[in-house]
mmCIF file of C-alpha atoms (C1' of nucleotides) in Angstrom:
data_model
loop_
_atom_site.group_PDB
_atom_site.id
_atom_site.type_symbol
_atom_site.label_atom_id
_atom_site.label_comp_id
_atom_site.label_asym_id
_atom_site.label_seq_id
_atom_site.Cartn_x
_atom_site.Cartn_y
_atom_site.Cartn_z
ATOM 1 C CA UNK A 1 0.000 0.000 0.000
ATOM 2 C CA UNK A 2 1.319 3.416 -0.858
ATOM 3 C CA UNK A 3 0.365 4.787 2.463
ATOM 4 C CA UNK A 4 2.909 6.412 4.701
ATOM 5 C CA UNK A 5 3.389 6.792 8.396
ATOM 6 C CA UNK A 6 4.235 10.182 9.724
ATOM 7 C CA UNK A 7 7.935 9.364 9.889
ATOM 8 C CA UNK A 8 8.143 8.222 6.280
ATOM 9 C CA UNK A 9 6.153 11.246 5.146
ATOM 10 C CA UNK A 10 8.408 13.615 7.033
ATOM 11 C CA UNK A 11 11.546 11.993 5.611
ATOM 12 C CA UNK A 12 10.233 12.172 2.062
ATOM 13 C CA UNK A 13 9.448 15.856 2.445
ATOM 14 C CA UNK A 14 12.582 16.682 4.386
ATOM 15 C CA UNK A 15 10.855 17.996 7.479
ATOM 16 C CA UNK A 16 10.649 16.879 11.088
ATOM 17 C CA UNK A 17 7.847 14.791 12.408
ATOM 18 C CA UNK A 18 6.986 17.557 14.828
ATOM 19 C CA UNK A 19 6.666 19.939 11.961
ATOM 20 C CA UNK A 20 4.104 17.683 10.272
ATOM 21 C CA UNK A 21 2.073 17.572 13.468
ATOM 22 C CA UNK A 22 2.497 21.324 13.822
ATOM 23 C CA UNK A 23 1.068 21.827 10.344
ATOM 24 C CA UNK A 24 -1.831 19.606 11.278
ATOM 25 C CA UNK A 25 -2.508 21.673 14.404
ATOM 26 C CA UNK A 26 -2.327 24.753 12.195
ATOM 27 C CA UNK A 27 -4.967 23.413 9.856
ATOM 28 C CA UNK A 28 -2.642 22.937 6.895
ATOM 29 C CA UNK A 29 -2.290 19.193 6.560
ATOM 30 C CA UNK A 30 -4.564 16.454 7.869
ATOM 31 C CA UNK A 31 -3.732 12.730 7.629
ATOM 32 C CA UNK A 32 -5.703 10.745 5.062
ATOM 33 C CA UNK A 33 -6.790 8.398 7.799
ATOM 34 C CA UNK A 34 -5.856 6.934 11.145
ATOM 35 C CA UNK A 35 -5.251 3.357 12.226
ATOM 36 C CA UNK A 36 -7.413 2.102 15.080
ATOM 37 C CA UNK A 37 -4.377 2.756 17.249
ATOM 38 C CA UNK A 38 -4.463 6.415 16.298
ATOM 39 C CA UNK A 39 -1.438 6.227 14.004
ATOM 40 C CA UNK A 40 -1.657 8.750 11.197
ATOM 41 C CA UNK A 41 -1.620 7.470 7.617
ATOM 42 C CA UNK A 42 -0.791 9.666 4.639
ATOM 43 C CA UNK A 43 -1.199 9.222 0.905
ATOM 44 C CA UNK A 44 0.622 10.765 -2.012
ATOM 45 C CA UNK A 45 -1.779 13.669 -2.013
ATOM 46 C CA UNK A 46 -0.693 14.596 1.471
ATOM 47 C CA UNK A 47 2.951 14.328 0.440
ATOM 48 C CA UNK A 48 2.308 16.708 -2.453
ATOM 49 C CA UNK A 49 0.504 19.076 -0.140
ATOM 50 C CA UNK A 50 3.360 19.036 2.329
ATOM 51 C CA UNK A 51 5.826 19.800 -0.446
ATOM 52 C CA UNK A 52 3.550 22.609 -1.593
ATOM 53 C CA UNK A 53 3.697 24.067 1.883
ATOM 54 C CA UNK A 54 7.504 23.967 1.978
ATOM 55 C CA UNK A 55 7.913 25.477 -1.470
ATOM 56 C CA UNK A 56 5.466 28.238 -0.756
ATOM 57 C CA UNK A 57 7.371 29.013 2.419
ATOM 58 C CA UNK A 58 10.519 29.199 0.356
ATOM 59 C CA UNK A 59 8.788 31.871 -1.706
ATOM 60 C CA UNK A 60 8.148 33.919 1.369
ATOM 61 C CA UNK A 61 4.565 32.954 2.108
ATOM 62 C CA UNK A 62 3.603 32.658 5.747
ATOM 63 C CA UNK A 63 1.687 29.629 6.975
ATOM 64 C CA UNK A 64 -1.409 31.793 7.172
ATOM 65 C CA UNK A 65 -1.035 32.784 3.537
ATOM 66 C CA UNK A 66 -0.365 29.196 2.545
ATOM 67 C CA UNK A 67 -3.535 28.139 4.299
ATOM 68 C CA UNK A 68 -5.409 30.684 2.192
ATOM 69 C CA UNK A 69 -3.660 29.513 -0.956
ATOM 70 C CA UNK A 70 -4.633 25.915 -0.227
ATOM 71 C CA UNK A 71 -8.219 26.901 0.440
ATOM 72 C CA UNK A 72 -8.284 28.808 -2.843
ATOM 73 C CA UNK A 73 -6.969 25.860 -4.784
ATOM 74 C CA UNK A 74 -9.591 23.623 -3.268
ATOM 75 C CA UNK A 75 -12.182 26.170 -4.247
ATOM 76 C CA UNK A 76 -10.800 26.107 -7.791
ATOM 77 C CA UNK A 77 -10.626 29.875 -7.592
ATOM 78 C CA UNK A 78 -7.793 30.439 -10.040
ATOM 79 C CA UNK A 79 -8.431 34.174 -10.256
ATOM 80 C CA UNK A 80 -7.913 34.651 -6.566
ATOM 81 C CA UNK A 81 -4.847 32.437 -6.560
ATOM 82 C CA UNK A 82 -3.376 34.657 -9.233
ATOM 83 C CA UNK A 83 -4.228 37.815 -7.334
ATOM 84 C CA UNK A 84 -2.643 36.437 -4.185
ATOM 85 C CA UNK A 85 0.515 35.584 -6.078
ATOM 86 C CA UNK A 86 0.527 39.075 -7.597
ATOM 87 C CA UNK A 87 0.222 40.666 -4.187
ATOM 88 C CA UNK A 88 3.143 38.559 -2.984
ATOM 89 C CA UNK A 89 5.130 39.609 -6.045
ATOM 90 C CA UNK A 90 4.505 43.261 -5.266
ATOM 91 C CA UNK A 91 5.611 42.637 -1.696
ATOM 92 C CA UNK A 92 8.817 40.980 -2.833
ATOM 93 C CA UNK A 93 9.521 43.804 -5.275
ATOM 94 C CA UNK A 94 9.041 46.417 -2.574
ATOM 95 C CA UNK A 95 11.480 44.586 -0.348
ATOM 96 C CA UNK A 96 14.007 44.408 -3.161
ATOM 97 C CA UNK A 97 13.676 48.131 -3.806
ATOM 98 C CA UNK A 98 14.154 48.954 -0.121
ATOM 99 C CA UNK A 99 17.230 46.769 0.084
ATOM 100 C CA UNK A 100 18.644 48.330 -3.060
ATOM 101 C CA UNK A 101 18.348 51.740 -1.445
ATOM 102 C CA UNK A 102 20.186 50.493 1.589
ATOM 103 C CA UNK A 103 22.835 48.960 -0.603
ATOM 104 C CA UNK A 104 23.394 52.318 -2.290
ATOM 105 C CA UNK A 105 23.651 54.032 1.061
ATOM 106 C CA UNK A 106 26.122 51.515 2.411
ATOM 107 C CA UNK A 107 28.199 51.497 -0.754
ATOM 108 C CA UNK A 108 28.443 55.272 -0.726
ATOM 109 C CA UNK A 109 29.551 55.318 2.882
ATOM 110 C CA UNK A 110 32.107 52.579 2.348
ATOM 111 C CA UNK A 111 33.534 54.300 -0.713
ATOM 112 C CA UNK A 112 33.939 57.529 1.236
ATOM 113 C CA UNK A 113 35.600 55.891 4.234
ATOM 114 C CA UNK A 114 39.389 55.938 4.105
ATOM 115 C CA UNK A 115 39.580 52.849 6.297
ATOM 116 C CA UNK A 116 42.090 54.376 8.647
ATOM 117 C CA UNK A 117 42.717 57.514 10.610
ATOM 118 C CA UNK A 118 40.459 59.339 12.983
ATOM 119 C CA UNK A 119 36.976 58.119 13.775
ATOM 120 C CA UNK A 120 35.685 61.645 13.304
ATOM 121 C CA UNK A 121 36.598 61.393 9.607
ATOM 122 C CA UNK A 122 34.681 58.176 9.060
ATOM 123 C CA UNK A 123 31.474 58.865 7.153
ATOM 124 C CA UNK A 124 30.028 55.553 8.257
ATOM 125 C CA UNK A 125 30.250 56.545 11.889
ATOM 126 C CA UNK A 126 28.978 60.008 11.062
ATOM 127 C CA UNK A 127 25.883 58.628 9.387
ATOM 128 C CA UNK A 128 25.173 56.077 12.077
ATOM 129 C CA UNK A 129 26.251 57.473 15.344
ATOM 130 C CA UNK A 130 25.299 60.955 14.434
ATOM 131 C CA UNK A 131 24.210 63.458 16.964
ATOM 132 C CA UNK A 132 22.224 65.208 14.324
ATOM 133 C CA UNK A 133 19.028 64.123 12.605
ATOM 134 C CA UNK A 134 20.748 60.863 12.182
ATOM 135 C CA UNK A 135 21.515 58.530 9.355
ATOM 136 C CA UNK A 136 20.693 61.331 6.989
ATOM 137 C CA UNK A 137 22.674 59.631 4.268
ATOM 138 C CA UNK A 138 20.568 56.532 4.612
ATOM 139 C CA UNK A 139 17.403 56.162 2.603
ATOM 140 C CA UNK A 140 13.920 56.559 3.919
ATOM 141 C CA UNK A 141 12.257 53.237 4.011
ATOM 142 C CA UNK A 142 9.073 51.828 5.418
ATOM 143 C CA UNK A 143 9.418 51.714 9.138
ATOM 144 C CA UNK A 144 8.131 48.675 10.969
ATOM 145 C CA UNK A 145 4.642 49.391 12.002
ATOM 146 C CA UNK A 146 3.910 50.741 8.585
ATOM 147 C CA UNK A 147 3.773 47.117 7.692
ATOM 148 C CA UNK A 148 1.230 45.227 5.688
ATOM 149 C CA UNK B 1 16.526 71.827 28.575
ATOM 150 C CA UNK B 2 16.303 69.723 25.460
ATOM 151 C CA UNK B 3 15.926 66.559 27.436
ATOM 152 C CA UNK B 4 13.006 64.259 26.920
ATOM 153 C CA UNK B 5 11.045 61.865 29.075
ATOM 154 C CA UNK B 6 10.374 58.428 27.722
ATOM 155 C CA UNK B 7 6.874 59.405 26.587
ATOM 156 C CA UNK B 8 8.038 62.431 24.607
ATOM 157 C CA UNK B 9 10.860 60.424 23.077
ATOM 158 C CA UNK B 10 8.503 57.656 22.034
ATOM 159 C CA UNK B 11 6.039 60.121 20.501
ATOM 160 C CA UNK B 12 8.773 61.876 18.543
ATOM 161 C CA UNK B 13 10.010 58.596 17.139
ATOM 162 C CA UNK B 14 6.564 57.132 16.573
ATOM 163 C CA UNK B 15 6.985 54.110 18.789
ATOM 164 C CA UNK B 16 5.398 52.908 22.012
ATOM 165 C CA UNK B 17 6.894 53.530 25.376
ATOM 166 C CA UNK B 18 7.141 49.794 25.924
ATOM 167 C CA UNK B 19 9.131 49.494 22.753
ATOM 168 C CA UNK B 20 11.678 52.025 24.003
ATOM 169 C CA UNK B 21 12.066 50.056 27.198
ATOM 170 C CA UNK B 22 12.260 46.836 25.204
ATOM 171 C CA UNK B 23 15.126 48.290 23.147
ATOM 172 C CA UNK B 24 16.846 49.257 26.369
ATOM 173 C CA UNK B 25 16.488 45.697 27.689
ATOM 174 C CA UNK B 26 17.875 44.508 24.372
ATOM 175 C CA UNK B 27 20.948 46.680 24.718
ATOM 176 C CA UNK B 28 20.084 49.020 21.860
ATOM 177 C CA UNK B 29 19.210 52.281 23.524
ATOM 178 C CA UNK B 30 20.117 53.509 26.994
ATOM 179 C CA UNK B 31 18.779 56.743 28.493
ATOM 180 C CA UNK B 32 21.260 59.615 28.704
ATOM 181 C CA UNK B 33 20.610 59.820 32.433
ATOM 182 C CA UNK B 34 18.066 59.179 35.140
ATOM 183 C CA UNK B 35 16.393 61.517 37.570
ATOM 184 C CA UNK B 36 16.821 60.681 41.264
ATOM 185 C CA UNK B 37 13.329 59.214 41.042
ATOM 186 C CA UNK B 38 14.497 56.762 38.397
ATOM 187 C CA UNK B 39 12.764 58.552 35.499
ATOM 188 C CA UNK B 40 14.672 58.104 32.251
ATOM 189 C CA UNK B 41 15.935 61.206 30.438
ATOM 190 C CA UNK B 42 16.901 61.239 26.771
ATOM 191 C CA UNK B 43 18.788 63.712 24.610
ATOM 192 C CA UNK B 44 18.709 64.335 20.869
ATOM 193 C CA UNK B 45 21.412 61.726 20.335
ATOM 194 C CA UNK B 46 19.107 59.090 21.757
ATOM 195 C CA UNK B 47 16.290 60.287 19.523
ATOM 196 C CA UNK B 48 18.544 59.986 16.474
ATOM 197 C CA UNK B 49 19.602 56.546 17.582
ATOM 198 C CA UNK B 50 16.019 55.436 18.056
ATOM 199 C CA UNK B 51 15.089 56.692 14.601
ATOM 200 C CA UNK B 52 18.053 54.869 13.163
ATOM 201 C CA UNK B 53 16.887 51.659 14.794
ATOM 202 C CA UNK B 54 13.449 52.034 13.247
ATOM 203 C CA UNK B 55 14.803 52.779 9.801
ATOM 204 C CA UNK B 56 17.173 49.861 9.939
ATOM 205 C CA UNK B 57 14.319 47.607 10.974
ATOM 206 C CA UNK B 58 12.306 48.834 8.054
ATOM 207 C CA UNK B 59 15.135 47.664 5.869
ATOM 208 C CA UNK B 60 14.939 44.178 7.250
ATOM 209 C CA UNK B 61 17.715 44.240 9.796
ATOM 210 C CA UNK B 62 17.068 42.313 12.983
ATOM 211 C CA UNK B 63 17.613 43.944 16.339
ATOM 212 C CA UNK B 64 20.721 41.813 16.721
ATOM 213 C CA UNK B 65 22.126 43.176 13.465
ATOM 214 C CA UNK B 66 21.203 46.699 14.421
ATOM 215 C CA UNK B 67 23.037 46.239 17.687
ATOM 216 C CA UNK B 68 26.139 45.268 15.717
ATOM 217 C CA UNK B 69 25.683 48.201 13.385
ATOM 218 C CA UNK B 70 25.409 50.561 16.333
ATOM 219 C CA UNK B 71 28.387 48.981 18.042
ATOM 220 C CA UNK B 72 30.478 50.264 15.155
ATOM 221 C CA UNK B 73 30.032 53.797 16.362
ATOM 222 C CA UNK B 74 31.496 52.934 19.735
ATOM 223 C CA UNK B 75 34.566 51.349 18.215
ATOM 224 C CA UNK B 76 37.521 53.581 17.476
ATOM 225 C CA UNK B 77 38.965 51.183 14.951
ATOM 226 C CA UNK B 78 38.008 52.731 11.652
ATOM 227 C CA UNK B 79 39.421 49.818 9.681
ATOM 228 C CA UNK B 80 37.238 47.385 11.539
ATOM 229 C CA UNK B 81 34.253 49.644 11.104
ATOM 230 C CA UNK B 82 34.804 49.646 7.380
ATOM 231 C CA UNK B 83 35.225 45.876 7.237
ATOM 232 C CA UNK B 84 32.023 45.365 9.186
ATOM 233 C CA UNK B 85 30.151 47.710 6.907
ATOM 234 C CA UNK B 86 31.498 45.802 3.918
ATOM 235 C CA UNK B 87 30.307 42.522 5.400
ATOM 236 C CA UNK B 88 26.908 44.094 5.924
ATOM 237 C CA UNK B 89 26.905 45.245 2.326
ATOM 238 C CA UNK B 90 27.650 41.713 1.143
ATOM 239 C CA UNK B 91 24.808 40.464 3.322
ATOM 240 C CA UNK B 92 22.408 42.987 1.834
ATOM 241 C CA UNK B 93 23.490 42.031 -1.670
ATOM 242 C CA UNK B 94 22.924 38.357 -0.931
ATOM 243 C CA UNK B 95 19.451 39.136 0.336
ATOM 244 C CA UNK B 96 18.693 41.129 -2.783
ATOM 245 C CA UNK B 97 19.862 38.251 -4.971
ATOM 246 C CA UNK B 98 17.718 35.739 -3.068
ATOM 247 C CA UNK B 99 14.668 37.962 -3.353
ATOM 248 C CA UNK B 100 15.313 38.480 -7.039
ATOM 249 C CA UNK B 101 15.248 34.729 -7.593
ATOM 250 C CA UNK B 102 11.958 34.584 -5.760
ATOM 251 C CA UNK B 103 10.652 37.428 -7.889
ATOM 252 C CA UNK B 104 11.627 35.664 -11.115
ATOM 253 C CA UNK B 105 9.870 32.502 -10.006
ATOM 254 C CA UNK B 106 6.713 34.317 -9.057
ATOM 255 C CA UNK B 107 6.666 36.475 -12.174
ATOM 256 C CA UNK B 108 7.067 33.450 -14.421
ATOM 257 C CA UNK B 109 4.203 31.635 -12.756
ATOM 258 C CA UNK B 110 1.934 34.656 -12.817
ATOM 259 C CA UNK B 111 2.635 35.307 -16.477
ATOM 260 C CA UNK B 112 1.727 31.719 -17.317
ATOM 261 C CA UNK B 113 -1.489 31.724 -15.308
ATOM 262 C CA UNK B 114 -4.588 32.577 -17.348
ATOM 263 C CA UNK B 115 -6.329 33.839 -14.224
ATOM 264 C CA UNK B 116 -9.438 31.814 -14.904
ATOM 265 C CA UNK B 117 -10.562 28.345 -15.766
ATOM 266 C CA UNK B 118 -9.706 25.085 -14.163
ATOM 267 C CA UNK B 119 -7.322 24.789 -11.233
ATOM 268 C CA UNK B 120 -5.566 21.989 -13.092
ATOM 269 C CA UNK B 121 -4.470 24.567 -15.669
ATOM 270 C CA UNK B 122 -3.067 26.982 -13.111
ATOM 271 C CA UNK B 123 0.711 26.880 -13.246
ATOM 272 C CA UNK B 124 0.962 28.447 -9.816
ATOM 273 C CA UNK B 125 -0.880 25.576 -8.228
ATOM 274 C CA UNK B 126 0.930 23.087 -10.455
ATOM 275 C CA UNK B 127 4.333 24.364 -9.505
ATOM 276 C CA UNK B 128 3.587 24.378 -5.831
ATOM 277 C CA UNK B 129 1.633 21.183 -5.699
ATOM 278 C CA UNK B 130 3.680 19.083 -8.081
ATOM 279 C CA UNK B 131 4.422 15.454 -7.308
ATOM 280 C CA UNK B 132 8.041 15.474 -8.304
ATOM 281 C CA UNK B 133 11.020 16.566 -6.269
ATOM 282 C CA UNK B 134 10.245 19.304 -8.613
ATOM 283 C CA UNK B 135 9.047 22.826 -8.449
ATOM 284 C CA UNK B 136 11.155 22.853 -11.563
ATOM 285 C CA UNK B 137 9.621 26.124 -12.606
ATOM 286 C CA UNK B 138 10.599 27.628 -9.319
ATOM 287 C CA UNK B 139 13.956 29.027 -8.427
ATOM 288 C CA UNK B 140 15.930 27.277 -5.798
ATOM 289 C CA UNK B 141 15.034 29.331 -2.871
ATOM 290 C CA UNK B 142 16.235 28.687 0.585
ATOM 291 C CA UNK B 143 13.600 26.492 2.070
ATOM 292 C CA UNK B 144 12.780 27.390 5.600
ATOM 293 C CA UNK B 145 15.197 25.558 7.754
ATOM 294 C CA UNK B 146 18.040 26.212 5.376
ATOM 295 C CA UNK B 147 17.989 29.667 6.809
ATOM 296 C CA UNK B 148 20.906 31.640 7.957
ATOM 297 C "C1'" DT C 1 7.662 -13.678 23.032
ATOM 298 C "C1'" DT C 2 10.779 -10.304 23.045
ATOM 299 C "C1'" DA C 3 13.150 -6.472 21.157
ATOM 300 C "C1'" DC C 4 13.101 -2.280 19.189
ATOM 301 C "C1'" DA C 5 11.620 1.116 16.163
ATOM 302 C "C1'" DC C 6 7.791 3.762 15.606
ATOM 303 C "C1'" DC C 7 3.923 6.495 17.136
ATOM 304 C "C1'" DC C 8 0.570 8.879 20.428
ATOM 305 C "C1'" DT C 9 -0.837 13.164 23.395
ATOM 306 C "C1'" DG C 10 -0.058 17.137 26.026
ATOM 307 C "C1'" DG C 11 2.621 20.495 27.438
ATOM 308 C "C1'" DA C 12 6.901 23.059 27.943
ATOM 309 C "C1'" DC C 13 10.401 25.596 25.673
ATOM 310 C "C1'" DT C 14 13.120 28.237 21.917
ATOM 311 C "C1'" DA C 15 13.747 32.870 19.546
ATOM 312 C "C1'" DT C 16 11.985 37.405 17.757
ATOM 313 C "C1'" DG C 17 9.685 41.661 18.569
ATOM 314 C "C1'" DG C 18 6.907 43.498 20.920
ATOM 315 C "C1'" DT C 19 2.397 44.786 24.001
ATOM 316 C "C1'" DC C 20 -0.159 45.050 28.194
ATOM 317 C "C1'" DC C 21 -1.117 45.043 33.063
ATOM 318 C "C1'" DA C 22 -0.863 45.811 38.124
ATOM 319 C "C1'" DA C 23 0.654 48.285 41.909
ATOM 320 C "C1'" DG C 24 2.826 51.845 43.202
ATOM 321 C "C1'" DG C 25 5.842 56.421 43.011
ATOM 322 C "C1'" DT C 26 6.591 61.289 40.922
ATOM 323 C "C1'" DC C 27 5.860 65.737 38.550
ATOM 324 C "C1'" DA C 28 3.526 69.832 37.354
ATOM 325 C "C1'" DT C 29 -0.427 72.750 37.482
ATOM 326 C "C1'" DG C 30 -4.362 75.068 39.569
ATOM 327 C "C1'" DC D 1 -2.302 70.299 48.590
ATOM 328 C "C1'" DA D 2 -4.952 67.831 45.404
ATOM 329 C "C1'" DT D 3 -5.440 66.137 40.865
ATOM 330 C "C1'" DG D 4 -4.111 63.872 36.917
ATOM 331 C "C1'" DA D 5 -0.693 62.854 33.759
ATOM 332 C "C1'" DC D 6 3.486 60.669 33.735
ATOM 333 C "C1'" DC D 7 6.738 57.275 35.185
ATOM 334 C "C1'" DT D 8 8.707 52.890 37.653
ATOM 335 C "C1'" DT D 9 9.380 47.643 37.944
ATOM 336 C "C1'" DG D 10 8.263 42.968 37.182
ATOM 337 C "C1'" DG D 11 5.921 39.739 34.984
ATOM 338 C "C1'" DA D 12 2.372 37.914 31.868
ATOM 339 C "C1'" DC D 13 0.852 37.505 27.306
ATOM 340 C "C1'" DC D 14 0.579 37.744 21.946
ATOM 341 C "C1'" DA D 15 1.864 35.774 17.231
ATOM 342 C "C1'" DT D 16 5.061 32.994 14.285
ATOM 343 C "C1'" DA D 17 7.297 28.705 13.339
ATOM 344 C "C1'" DG D 18 8.738 25.372 15.176
ATOM 345 C "C1'" DT D 19 11.409 21.823 18.561
ATOM 346 C "C1'" DC D 20 11.732 18.761 22.370
ATOM 347 C "C1'" DC D 21 10.364 15.893 26.160
ATOM 348 C "C1'" DA D 22 7.867 12.610 29.227
ATOM 349 C "C1'" DG D 23 5.259 8.733 29.663
ATOM 350 C "C1'" DG D 24 2.976 5.709 27.545
ATOM 351 C "C1'" DG D 25 1.015 2.526 23.476
ATOM 352 C "C1'" DT D 26 1.787 -0.062 18.850
ATOM 353 C "C1'" DG D 27 3.851 -2.637 14.811
ATOM 354 C "C1'" DT D 28 6.842 -5.951 13.130
ATOM 355 C "C1'" DA D 29 10.394 -9.224 12.657
ATOM 356 C "C1'" DA D 30 13.447 -12.688 14.532
#
DNA sequence: TTACACCCTGGACTATGGTCCAAGGTCATG
DNA sequence: CATGACCTTGGACCATAGTCCAGGGTGTAA
């Protein structure tokens, strides 16, 4: 029978047994059935679902979002799946843009720092430690709290 | 006197009082002084530092990383400061690259998804739910657990 | 039958980044 | 001096995403 115990399932998906049970508690992955003893049994569908969960996490989806994605796919609502993916894409792009601004700021500071001499001449320390309005050479980016 | 109580400081920086105290517990932000009563007093340097913390967080730095970043300003070793900043730059660039791979994967899937019709035809669901070791249409993104 | 791997539940614990509360002390204004 | 806003500490609690443990039960093969 191509039915798996929780250990075999976890090994095939590369996760810990506890993680499988955690996903079950979180409403993401239920066993196909249970033995009279209570042992969980999983089929290939559950294995695919577990792999889906891991891949989606790798793309930056939270478990909550993955739960929504799974519900959408069960509902055959392709339009909403696409919209969700688009929203995630926009999120990823915003994060890239913010990091690119920080990269520019850091690169500028590093280029201007002689790497020796007095600390007062180090633009990195000036920008960071500043007494003034602070980090004025660093970009303005979404502060935490302004979060989605 | 341009010295602030914790409430005024928090308001000026747009954070909660508890957050200021939490940062203090975390070794990120100490008051300039204390009144005999124990009340914390902050100067403009502390305000700048607090704003820096928030900006850095917005850019995806953890409090631990921000602590390291701030520690640079206490060091007198300009060479070490520069090296640390360079390491941080490399870190930021690696994060950008990882996010760009995620973006490519998402964009490809979205472009291929008609946005309607049967779930079986949705490449987003196919890629995530696939049987194979697969996700062949997806970039290799650090699966959670392979995290730094 | 015995050995041993496998599995069960429930609950505690990790780390991150806060947020809130209680009980009490202090500061500033009328 | 009374009032109310402000502040103190310590500890509890929240979500996220797990991880681990104790104390027991089960499955299977020699």
